[in-house]
Coordinates of C-alpha atoms in Angstrom, one line a residue:
Chain A
M1 CA -31.6 4.1 -12.2
S2 CA -32.4 4.2 -8.6
I3 CA -30.1 2.4 -6.2
D4 CA -31.6 0.9 -3.0
T5 CA -29.8 0.5 0.3
Q6 CA -29.4 -3.2 -0.3
T7 CA -27.4 -2.5 -3.5
A8 CA -25.4 0.2 -1.8
R9 CA -24.5 -2.3 0.9
R10 CA -23.5 -4.9 -1.6
V11 CA -21.3 -2.4 -3.5
A12 CA -19.6 -1.3 -0.3
K13 CA -18.9 -4.9 0.5
L14 CA -17.5 -5.6 -2.9
A15 CA -15.3 -2.5 -2.6
R16 CA -14.2 -3.6 0.9
I17 CA -15.2 -0.3 2.5
K18 CA -17.0 -0.5 5.8
V19 CA -20.2 1.6 5.6
E20 CA -22.4 1.8 8.7
D21 CA -26.1 0.9 8.2
E22 CA -27.3 4.4 9.0
A23 CA -25.0 5.8 6.2
L24 CA -26.4 3.6 3.5
P25 CA -29.6 5.5 2.5
A26 CA -27.6 8.7 1.8
L27 CA -25.0 6.7 -0.1
A28 CA -27.7 5.1 -2.2
E29 CA -29.1 8.5 -3.0
E30 CA -25.6 9.8 -4.1
F31 CA -25.2 6.7 -6.3
S32 CA -28.6 7.3 -7.8
A33 CA -27.7 10.9 -8.7
I34 CA -24.4 9.9 -10.3
L35 CA -25.8 7.0 -12.2
G36 CA -28.7 9.2 -13.3
F37 CA -26.1 11.5 -14.8
I38 CA -24.2 8.6 -16.4
E39 CA -27.4 7.3 -17.9
Q40 CA -27.2 10.0 -20.6
L41 CA -24.8 7.6 -22.4
N42 CA -27.8 5.5 -23.4
E43 CA -28.7 8.3 -25.9
V44 CA -25.6 7.6 -27.9
D45 CA -25.8 5.3 -30.9
V46 CA -22.8 3.0 -30.3
E47 CA -23.9 0.3 -32.8
G48 CA -20.8 -1.2 -34.4
V49 CA -18.3 0.9 -32.3
E50 CA -15.4 -1.0 -30.7
P51 CA -14.8 -0.1 -27.1
M52 CA -11.5 1.9 -26.8
T53 CA -8.6 -0.2 -25.4
S54 CA -5.8 2.2 -26.1
V55 CA -6.0 6.0 -26.6
T56 CA -2.9 6.1 -28.8
P57 CA -2.4 3.6 -31.5
M58 CA 0.7 2.1 -30.0
R59 CA 2.0 -1.4 -29.8
L60 CA 3.0 -2.4 -26.3
K61 CA 6.7 -2.8 -26.1
R62 CA 8.3 -6.2 -25.6
R63 CA 11.4 -7.0 -23.7
E64 CA 13.5 -10.0 -22.9
D65 CA 11.8 -12.3 -20.5
V66 CA 14.5 -12.1 -17.8
V67 CA 14.6 -11.0 -14.2
T68 CA 15.4 -7.3 -14.0
D69 CA 14.6 -6.7 -10.4
G70 CA 14.6 -8.2 -7.0
D71 CA 16.7 -8.7 -3.8
Q72 CA 15.2 -5.8 -2.0
Q73 CA 13.2 -7.4 0.8
E74 CA 14.1 -4.7 3.3
K75 CA 13.0 -1.9 1.0
I76 CA 9.7 -3.6 0.2
L77 CA 8.9 -4.2 3.8
A78 CA 10.1 -0.7 4.9
N79 CA 6.6 0.9 4.7
A80 CA 4.5 -2.1 6.0
P81 CA 2.3 -1.4 9.0
D82 CA 3.3 -4.8 10.4
A83 CA 6.3 -6.7 9.1
R84 CA 7.8 -9.6 10.9
E85 CA 10.8 -11.8 10.2
G86 CA 10.9 -10.7 6.6
F87 CA 7.2 -11.1 5.9
F88 CA 4.1 -8.9 5.8
A89 CA 2.0 -9.8 8.8
V90 CA -1.8 -9.9 8.6
P91 CA -4.6 -11.2 10.9
K92 CA -5.1 -15.0 10.9
V93 CA -6.6 -16.0 7.5
V94 CA -7.0 -19.7 7.9
E95 CA -8.8 -21.1 10.9
Chain B
M1 CA 16.3 42.1 -11.3
P2 CA 12.8 41.2 -9.9
D3 CA 12.5 39.5 -6.5
L4 CA 14.2 36.2 -7.0
N5 CA 11.1 34.1 -6.2
K6 CA 9.1 36.0 -8.7
M7 CA 11.4 35.1 -11.6
T8 CA 10.3 32.9 -14.4
I9 CA 12.3 29.8 -15.2
A10 CA 13.7 31.5 -18.3
E11 CA 14.8 34.6 -16.4
A12 CA 16.3 32.5 -13.6
R13 CA 18.2 30.3 -16.0
D14 CA 19.7 33.3 -17.8
A15 CA 20.6 35.0 -14.6
L16 CA 22.2 31.8 -13.3
A17 CA 24.1 31.4 -16.6
R18 CA 25.4 35.0 -16.3
G19 CA 26.4 34.5 -12.7
D20 CA 24.1 37.3 -11.5
V21 CA 22.4 35.0 -9.1
S22 CA 23.1 31.6 -7.5
S23 CA 20.7 28.7 -7.1
V24 CA 21.2 28.9 -3.4
E25 CA 20.0 32.5 -3.4
L26 CA 17.0 31.6 -5.5
T27 CA 16.2 28.6 -3.3
E28 CA 16.6 30.6 -0.1
A29 CA 14.2 33.3 -1.5
C30 CA 11.6 30.7 -2.3
L31 CA 12.0 28.9 1.1
A32 CA 11.5 32.2 2.9
E33 CA 8.3 32.8 0.8
I34 CA 7.0 29.4 1.6
E35 CA 7.7 30.0 5.3
G36 CA 5.5 33.1 5.2
A37 CA 2.7 31.5 3.2
A38 CA 1.2 29.0 5.6
A39 CA -2.2 30.6 5.0
L40 CA -2.2 29.3 1.5
N41 CA -1.6 25.7 2.7
A42 CA 0.1 25.0 -0.7
F43 CA 3.3 23.3 0.5
V44 CA 2.4 20.4 2.8
H45 CA 5.8 18.7 3.2
N46 CA 8.8 21.1 3.1
T47 CA 12.2 19.8 2.2
P48 CA 14.5 22.7 2.8
Q49 CA 17.5 20.5 3.5
I50 CA 17.2 18.6 0.2
A51 CA 16.6 21.9 -1.6
L52 CA 19.7 23.6 -0.3
E53 CA 21.8 20.5 -1.0
Q54 CA 20.5 20.3 -4.5
A55 CA 21.0 24.1 -5.0
R56 CA 24.6 23.9 -4.0
A57 CA 25.1 20.9 -6.4
A58 CA 23.4 23.0 -9.1
D59 CA 25.7 25.9 -8.5
A60 CA 28.7 23.6 -8.8
R61 CA 27.3 22.2 -12.0
I62 CA 26.7 25.6 -13.5
A63 CA 30.2 26.7 -12.5
A64 CA 31.6 23.6 -14.3
G65 CA 29.7 24.6 -17.4
E66 CA 27.5 21.5 -17.3
A67 CA 24.1 23.2 -16.7
A68 CA 21.0 21.4 -18.1
A69 CA 17.5 22.9 -18.8
M70 CA 16.3 23.1 -15.2
T71 CA 19.6 23.4 -13.4
G72 CA 19.3 25.4 -10.2
I73 CA 15.6 26.1 -10.7
P74 CA 13.5 25.7 -7.4
I75 CA 10.2 23.9 -8.0
G76 CA 7.4 22.3 -6.0
I77 CA 6.3 18.7 -6.6
K78 CA 2.7 17.6 -6.3
D79 CA 2.2 15.1 -3.5
L80 CA 1.0 12.5 -6.1
F81 CA 4.6 12.0 -7.2
C82 CA 6.6 9.4 -5.2
T83 CA 9.8 11.1 -4.0
Q84 CA 12.4 8.9 -2.4
G85 CA 12.5 9.2 1.4
V86 CA 10.0 12.1 1.4
P87 CA 6.4 11.7 2.4
S88 CA 4.2 11.0 -0.7
Q89 CA 0.6 10.7 0.4
A90 CA -1.5 11.7 -2.6
G91 CA -3.3 13.9 -0.2
S92 CA -4.8 10.9 1.6
A93 CA -4.8 9.6 5.1
I94 CA -4.4 6.1 3.9
L95 CA -0.8 6.8 2.8
E96 CA 0.1 8.5 6.1
G97 CA 3.7 7.9 6.9
F98 CA 4.5 6.4 3.5
R99 CA 8.0 7.3 2.4
P100 CA 8.8 5.7 -0.9
E101 CA 12.0 3.8 -1.4
Y102 CA 12.0 5.1 -5.0
E103 CA 11.6 8.2 -7.1
S104 CA 9.0 8.7 -9.8
T105 CA 10.5 8.9 -13.3
V106 CA 9.2 12.5 -13.9
S107 CA 10.7 13.8 -10.7
Q108 CA 13.9 11.9 -11.3
N109 CA 14.1 13.4 -14.8
L110 CA 13.7 16.9 -13.3
K111 CA 16.3 16.0 -10.7
D112 CA 18.7 14.9 -13.4
A113 CA 18.1 18.2 -15.2
G114 CA 19.3 19.9 -12.1
A115 CA 15.9 21.1 -10.6
V116 CA 15.7 21.9 -6.9
M117 CA 12.8 20.3 -5.0
L118 CA 11.4 22.7 -2.4
G119 CA 8.8 20.3 -1.1
K120 CA 5.5 18.5 -1.8
L121 CA 2.3 20.3 -2.8
N122 CA -1.2 20.0 -1.6
M123 CA -3.8 18.3 -3.8
D124 CA -7.2 16.7 -3.8
E125 CA -7.1 13.2 -2.3
F126 CA -5.9 10.8 -5.0
A127 CA -6.4 13.7 -7.4
M128 CA -10.2 13.3 -7.1
G129 CA -11.6 16.7 -6.9
S130 CA -11.8 20.1 -8.6
S131 CA -11.4 22.4 -5.6
N132 CA -8.6 20.9 -3.4
E133 CA -11.2 20.4 -0.7
T134 CA -10.9 16.6 -0.5
S135 CA -7.3 16.8 0.7
V136 CA -6.3 15.2 4.1
Y137 CA -4.1 18.3 4.6
G138 CA -7.1 20.7 4.4
D139 CA -7.9 23.1 1.7
A140 CA -5.3 24.8 -0.4
V141 CA -6.2 28.5 -0.8
N142 CA -6.1 30.6 -3.9
P143 CA -3.8 33.6 -3.6
W144 CA -6.3 35.6 -5.6
K145 CA -8.9 37.3 -3.4
V146 CA -11.5 39.9 -4.2
D147 CA -13.6 40.0 -1.0
D148 CA -13.7 38.3 2.4
R149 CA -14.1 34.9 1.0
R150 CA -11.2 32.4 0.7
L151 CA -11.3 31.0 -2.8
T152 CA -10.4 27.6 -4.2
P153 CA -7.3 27.4 -6.3
G154 CA -9.1 24.6 -8.2
G155 CA -8.1 21.0 -8.2
S156 CA -6.8 18.5 -8.1
S157 CA -3.4 20.3 -8.5
G158 CA -4.6 23.1 -6.2
G159 CA -1.4 23.3 -4.2
S160 CA 0.7 23.5 -7.3
A161 CA -1.4 26.3 -8.8
A162 CA -1.5 28.3 -5.6
A163 CA 2.3 28.0 -5.1
V164 CA 3.2 29.1 -8.6
A165 CA 0.6 32.0 -8.6
A166 CA 1.9 33.2 -5.2
D167 CA 5.5 33.0 -6.3
L168 CA 6.4 30.4 -3.7
C169 CA 8.4 28.6 -6.4
L170 CA 9.3 29.2 -10.0
A171 CA 7.2 26.3 -11.2
A172 CA 5.5 23.1 -10.1
T173 CA 4.6 19.7 -11.4
G174 CA 0.9 18.8 -11.8
T175 CA -1.1 15.8 -13.0
D176 CA -4.2 15.9 -15.1
T177 CA -6.8 13.1 -15.3
G178 CA -9.9 15.2 -16.3
G179 CA -8.6 18.8 -16.0
S180 CA -6.5 18.8 -12.9
I181 CA -3.7 20.8 -14.4
R182 CA -5.7 23.1 -16.6
Q183 CA -8.6 24.0 -14.3
P184 CA -6.4 25.1 -11.4
A185 CA -4.1 27.0 -13.8
A186 CA -7.1 28.9 -15.1
F187 CA -8.3 29.6 -11.5
T188 CA -5.0 31.1 -10.5
G189 CA -3.9 32.9 -13.6
I190 CA -1.0 30.7 -14.5
T191 CA -0.1 28.3 -17.4
G192 CA -0.8 24.6 -17.2
L193 CA 0.0 22.0 -19.9
K194 CA -1.4 18.5 -20.1
P195 CA 0.8 16.6 -22.6
T196 CA -0.3 13.9 -25.0
Y197 CA -1.0 10.7 -23.2
G198 CA 2.2 8.7 -23.1
R199 CA 4.6 11.7 -23.3
C200 CA 5.5 11.7 -19.6
S201 CA 6.1 8.5 -17.8
R202 CA 3.5 7.6 -15.2
W203 CA 5.9 5.4 -13.3
G204 CA 6.0 6.3 -9.6
I205 CA 3.0 8.7 -9.8
V206 CA 0.2 7.4 -7.6
A207 CA -2.3 6.0 -10.1
F208 CA -5.9 7.4 -10.3
A209 CA -7.2 6.4 -13.8
S210 CA -4.3 4.9 -15.7
S211 CA -5.7 5.5 -19.2
L212 CA -6.2 9.2 -18.5
D213 CA -3.5 10.3 -16.0
Q214 CA -0.7 12.4 -17.4
A215 CA 1.8 14.7 -15.7
G216 CA 2.7 18.2 -16.9
P217 CA 4.2 21.5 -15.9
M218 CA 2.5 24.4 -14.2
T219 CA 4.4 27.6 -14.8
K220 CA 4.2 31.4 -14.9
T221 CA 4.6 31.6 -18.7
V222 CA 4.2 29.4 -21.8
R223 CA 8.0 29.6 -22.4
D224 CA 8.5 28.1 -18.9
A225 CA 6.1 25.4 -19.7
A226 CA 8.1 24.5 -22.8
I227 CA 11.4 24.4 -20.8
M228 CA 10.1 22.4 -17.9
F229 CA 8.0 20.0 -20.1
G230 CA 11.1 19.1 -22.1
A231 CA 12.8 18.1 -18.9
M232 CA 9.9 16.0 -17.7
A233 CA 9.0 14.1 -20.9
G234 CA 10.6 11.1 -22.5
H235 CA 10.4 7.4 -23.0
D236 CA 10.5 5.2 -19.9
P237 CA 10.8 1.4 -20.1
K238 CA 9.2 1.2 -16.7
D239 CA 5.9 2.6 -18.1
S240 CA 4.6 0.4 -20.9
T241 CA 2.3 3.2 -22.1
S242 CA 5.1 5.8 -22.4
A243 CA 5.8 6.7 -26.0
D244 CA 9.2 5.8 -27.5
L245 CA 9.4 9.1 -29.4
P246 CA 12.1 11.7 -29.5
V247 CA 11.5 14.7 -27.3
P248 CA 12.0 17.9 -29.4
D249 CA 13.4 21.2 -28.1
F250 CA 10.0 22.7 -27.3
E251 CA 11.4 26.1 -26.4
A252 CA 13.1 26.3 -29.8
M253 CA 9.7 25.7 -31.4
L254 CA 8.3 29.0 -30.0
S255 CA 8.7 30.9 -33.2
G256 CA 5.8 33.3 -32.6
D257 CA 4.6 32.6 -36.1
I258 CA 1.1 31.1 -36.5
R259 CA 0.3 32.4 -39.9
G260 CA -1.9 30.0 -41.9
K261 CA -2.6 27.8 -38.9
K262 CA -6.2 26.7 -38.7
I263 CA -7.8 27.2 -35.3
G264 CA -11.2 25.4 -34.7
I265 CA -14.0 26.8 -32.5
P266 CA -16.2 23.9 -31.5
G267 CA -19.9 24.9 -31.4
E268 CA -20.7 22.3 -28.8
Y269 CA -18.6 24.1 -26.2
R270 CA -21.0 27.0 -26.2
M271 CA -22.9 25.6 -23.2
E272 CA -26.3 26.6 -22.2
G273 CA -26.2 29.3 -19.5
M274 CA -22.5 30.1 -20.2
P275 CA -21.6 33.4 -18.5
Q276 CA -21.4 36.2 -20.9
E277 CA -17.9 37.1 -19.8
I278 CA -16.6 33.6 -20.6
E279 CA -18.2 33.9 -24.0
K280 CA -16.5 37.2 -24.6
L281 CA -13.1 35.9 -23.3
W282 CA -13.4 33.1 -25.8
S283 CA -14.3 35.3 -28.8
D284 CA -11.6 37.8 -27.9
G285 CA -9.1 34.9 -27.9
A286 CA -10.2 33.9 -31.4
V287 CA -9.8 37.5 -32.6
M288 CA -6.3 37.6 -31.1
L289 CA -5.3 34.4 -33.0
R290 CA -6.9 35.7 -36.2
D291 CA -5.0 39.0 -35.9
A292 CA -1.8 37.0 -35.6
G293 CA -2.5 35.4 -38.9
A294 CA -4.4 32.2 -38.0
E295 CA -7.5 31.1 -39.8
I296 CA -10.5 30.7 -37.5
V297 CA -13.0 28.0 -38.5
D298 CA -16.2 26.7 -36.9
I299 CA -16.0 23.0 -36.1
S300 CA -18.2 20.4 -34.6
L301 CA -17.3 17.8 -32.0
P302 CA -20.7 16.1 -31.8
H303 CA -20.1 13.8 -28.8
T304 CA -18.9 16.6 -26.4
K305 CA -22.0 16.4 -24.3
Y306 CA -21.2 12.7 -23.4
A307 CA -17.6 13.3 -22.3
L308 CA -18.4 13.9 -18.7
P309 CA -20.7 11.0 -18.2
A310 CA -18.3 8.7 -20.0
Y311 CA -15.5 10.0 -17.8
Y312 CA -17.5 9.3 -14.7
V313 CA -17.7 5.7 -15.6
I314 CA -14.2 5.2 -16.9
A315 CA -12.3 7.1 -14.3
P316 CA -14.0 5.6 -11.2
A317 CA -13.8 2.1 -12.8
E318 CA -10.0 2.5 -13.2
A319 CA -9.7 4.1 -9.8
S320 CA -11.6 1.2 -8.1
S321 CA -9.1 -1.2 -9.6
N322 CA -6.0 1.0 -8.9
L323 CA -7.0 1.8 -5.3
A324 CA -7.5 -1.9 -4.5
R325 CA -3.8 -1.9 -3.4
Y326 CA -4.6 0.2 -0.3
D327 CA -5.4 -2.7 1.9
G328 CA -3.4 -2.0 5.0
V329 CA -0.9 -4.7 4.3
R330 CA 2.0 -3.4 2.4
F331 CA 2.1 0.4 3.1
G332 CA 0.3 3.2 4.7
H333 CA -2.5 3.1 7.3
R334 CA -3.9 0.0 8.9
A335 CA -7.0 0.3 11.1
K336 CA -6.9 -0.9 14.7
L337 CA -8.7 -4.2 14.9
A338 CA -11.1 -5.4 17.4
Q339 CA -10.9 -8.8 19.1
G340 CA -11.8 -11.5 16.6
D341 CA -11.5 -9.3 13.5
G342 CA -10.2 -11.2 10.5
I343 CA -8.6 -10.0 7.3
T344 CA -11.8 -8.9 5.7
E345 CA -12.6 -6.6 8.6
M346 CA -9.0 -5.3 8.4
Y347 CA -9.5 -4.3 4.7
E348 CA -12.9 -2.8 5.3
K349 CA -12.0 -0.8 8.4
T350 CA -8.7 0.4 6.9
R351 CA -10.3 1.6 3.7
A352 CA -13.2 3.3 5.6
E353 CA -10.8 5.2 7.8
G354 CA -8.2 5.9 5.2
F355 CA -10.3 7.1 2.3
G356 CA -12.2 10.3 2.4
P357 CA -15.9 10.5 1.2
E358 CA -15.2 11.5 -2.4
V359 CA -12.6 8.7 -2.9
Q360 CA -15.0 6.2 -1.3
R361 CA -17.8 7.4 -3.5
R362 CA -15.7 7.0 -6.7
V363 CA -14.3 3.6 -5.7
M364 CA -17.8 2.3 -5.1
I365 CA -19.2 3.8 -8.3
G366 CA -16.3 2.2 -10.1
T367 CA -17.0 -1.1 -8.4
Y368 CA -20.6 -0.9 -9.4
V369 CA -20.0 -0.1 -13.0
L370 CA -17.6 -3.0 -13.3
S371 CA -19.7 -5.5 -11.4
A372 CA -21.3 -8.5 -13.0
G373 CA -24.4 -7.6 -15.0
F374 CA -23.4 -3.9 -15.4
Y375 CA -20.1 -4.1 -17.0
D376 CA -21.5 -4.0 -20.5
A377 CA -24.2 -1.5 -19.8
Y378 CA -21.9 1.0 -18.2
Y379 CA -18.2 0.3 -18.6
N380 CA -18.2 -1.0 -22.2
R381 CA -20.7 1.5 -23.3
A382 CA -18.6 4.3 -21.9
R383 CA -15.5 3.0 -23.7
K384 CA -17.5 3.0 -26.9
V385 CA -18.5 6.6 -26.4
R386 CA -14.9 7.4 -25.6
A387 CA -13.9 5.9 -29.0
L388 CA -16.5 8.2 -30.6
I389 CA -15.2 11.3 -28.7
K390 CA -11.7 10.5 -29.9
K391 CA -13.1 10.1 -33.5
D392 CA -14.6 13.6 -33.3
F393 CA -11.2 15.0 -32.8
D394 CA -9.5 12.7 -35.3
D395 CA -12.0 13.9 -38.0
V396 CA -11.4 17.6 -37.2
F397 CA -7.6 17.2 -37.3
A398 CA -7.9 15.2 -40.5
A399 CA -9.8 18.2 -42.0
G400 CA -6.7 20.3 -41.4
V401 CA -7.4 21.9 -38.1
D402 CA -4.2 22.6 -36.2
A403 CA -5.6 23.5 -32.8
I404 CA -8.9 24.0 -31.0
L405 CA -9.7 27.0 -28.9
T406 CA -12.2 26.7 -26.0
P407 CA -12.7 28.2 -22.5
A408 CA -10.7 26.5 -19.8
T409 CA -13.4 26.6 -17.2
P410 CA -17.1 27.5 -17.0
S411 CA -16.4 30.2 -14.3
A412 CA -13.7 31.9 -12.3
A413 CA -12.6 30.4 -9.0
F414 CA -15.4 29.9 -6.5
G415 CA -15.4 30.2 -2.7
L416 CA -14.1 27.3 -0.6
G417 CA -17.1 25.6 1.0
E418 CA -19.6 27.0 -1.5
M419 CA -20.1 23.7 -3.3
T420 CA -20.3 21.6 -0.1
D421 CA -24.1 21.1 -0.3
A422 CA -24.3 20.7 -4.0
D423 CA -24.6 17.2 -5.3
P424 CA -21.3 15.7 -6.6
V425 CA -22.4 16.1 -10.2
Q426 CA -22.3 19.9 -9.8
M427 CA -18.6 19.8 -8.9
Y428 CA -17.9 17.4 -11.8
L429 CA -19.2 20.1 -14.2
N430 CA -16.0 22.1 -13.6
D431 CA -14.2 19.8 -15.9
V432 CA -16.7 20.1 -18.8
F433 CA -14.2 21.8 -21.2
T434 CA -11.2 19.8 -20.2
V435 CA -12.3 16.2 -19.8
T436 CA -12.7 15.5 -23.5
V437 CA -9.0 16.1 -24.0
N438 CA -8.1 13.3 -21.5
L439 CA -10.6 10.9 -23.1
A440 CA -9.0 11.5 -26.5
G441 CA -5.4 11.5 -25.1
L442 CA -4.6 14.9 -26.6
P443 CA -2.4 17.7 -25.4
G444 CA -4.2 20.7 -23.9
I445 CA -2.9 23.9 -22.4
A446 CA -4.6 26.6 -20.3
V447 CA -3.4 30.1 -20.7
P448 CA -4.6 33.1 -18.6
T449 CA -6.1 35.7 -20.9
G450 CA -8.3 38.0 -18.8
L451 CA -10.1 38.9 -15.6
D452 CA -13.7 38.5 -14.7
K453 CA -15.7 41.5 -13.6
S454 CA -14.7 40.9 -10.0
G455 CA -11.1 40.8 -10.9
L456 CA -10.4 37.1 -10.9
P457 CA -8.3 35.4 -13.6
L458 CA -9.9 33.5 -16.5
G459 CA -8.2 31.2 -18.9
L460 CA -8.6 29.8 -22.4
Q461 CA -7.7 26.3 -23.4
L462 CA -5.9 25.3 -26.6
I463 CA -6.1 21.6 -27.7
G464 CA -3.5 20.3 -30.1
R465 CA -2.8 17.3 -32.3
P466 CA -1.3 14.3 -30.6
W467 CA 2.5 14.6 -30.0
Q468 CA 2.4 18.2 -31.4
E469 CA 3.0 20.0 -28.1
G470 CA 5.6 22.1 -29.7
D471 CA 3.2 23.5 -32.2
L472 CA 0.5 23.9 -29.4
L473 CA 2.9 25.7 -27.1
N474 CA 3.8 28.1 -30.0
T475 CA 0.1 28.9 -30.6
A476 CA -0.4 29.3 -26.8
Q477 CA 2.5 31.7 -26.6
V478 CA 1.0 33.9 -29.3
L479 CA -2.2 33.9 -27.4
E480 CA -0.4 34.7 -24.2
Q481 CA 1.4 37.6 -25.7
A482 CA -1.6 39.0 -27.4
A483 CA -3.7 38.8 -24.3
G484 CA -0.9 40.4 -22.3
F485 CA -2.1 39.0 -19.0
V486 CA 0.3 40.4 -16.3
S487 CA -2.0 40.6 -13.3
K488 CA -0.8 39.1 -10.1
P489 CA -2.7 38.5 -6.8
D490 CA -2.1 41.2 -4.1
K491 CA -0.3 39.6 -1.3
W492 CA -2.6 39.2 1.7
W493 CA -1.2 36.0 3.2

């Protein structure tokens, strides 16, 4: 499948990665090459096969529904690029 | 006694127990080697202070008669593992300055067993790569050299492989999503084990593709892999996919006896255009195992061909989801914003600046295959093919096969920069023999068994039944001893 620059632009947008317009054609070409490679999967007969959800037949463990963690605001904010008054700070979201 | 940094874990452990050497001496020897090995760019964050503190504690512990499996053994930790208070960047610019407030379960387990951390090791960015060339720290360099070229140590655990092969540490941690332990181990003439999915906790390891990622040891010998693996593995309530199974004494399972074991040789791994020397390495390996009393049988894994394309849907899909967390809000890099930029611009600029080209490519491929309209055609189809790949292995094991022997890589180490102009798919082919194992969640081990005609190491891979790493390690050790691989790179760095 061939990817056009329009699709490349849309994918970059969905992935929240800024790609300059002049970089889009090369990106589209790379996508096309990779997707062309992936396309081989269409040769496989998957009729009646369930998609794998877990590689080991294991039941997920359950635990008591209780709070086991918390009270570490300082640690959580320690690596933030911008933390103020106990919060993460971001550019204005609501006009 | 050999140079202290050149010791195996087993040798060092025994020397420590006898009192012939102290952990501080071992650690100082390694730190000095690391100091002199900047040209390899293997260690990217050195932690000599932590190391010496831990070494002194280890010596006290040994003196008190309380030594555990790894007590006093100096090791390196791949940058993908979060280590408390120590930079943990996953080889990426987007995690620049990140110092976790917590320790990954695997590195904590090693700490608890008394291991000494020398520092953090170079790797491909977010473990996405097969040559260590996507790292923000620059290329790690293979200590093996046969001409003017600088060779890749493989990837993504390239720094770990280079450091162990160059004797900068006694062993190192790696992680393996599609071959990232086994391929670099093969490229550098060391041993690398990818355990069964769920054997080692993934908690605190920066996630790439959560259904495939697994941590494992990279060591100088199979025995060392058994020792170190035992200290890394175990159930962890913090990782819901970690298996609640007892961890056996893997070292005690190295009986050296593989008589009657059935070793499968999968016809589908005989790839078109496979170099003759790889083919010979492989058949020589089969002969060695047969001579040791194993039965060699031809087997078929019919969906092998589709493993790489399935992987390049599933791994990017999971990566696109896992890497959504790098948004410039909670940790790591945030782009400088222009007047009027809102939160969307912040995300987009941060991720464009913070992620390298290969990571961007995979995140976007993953986004595409998961997007509305393509989810079924790509992602669900790949998961169905994955189920078929696993069934191939299930069938073979049900027929009585104990382990499967394959080449570890399609070639020896290549030169850094040689693949720059190739399309990304060419690089992906490096993982052709290893990626099936991740898709099926099985244990696999790469063991060095020979040299190519230019003098570079080549390895074979053994694939085992789920949870039977002890048996797998035993077979691997038989292969290791029969091959008698003792070559080391000449020191040029």
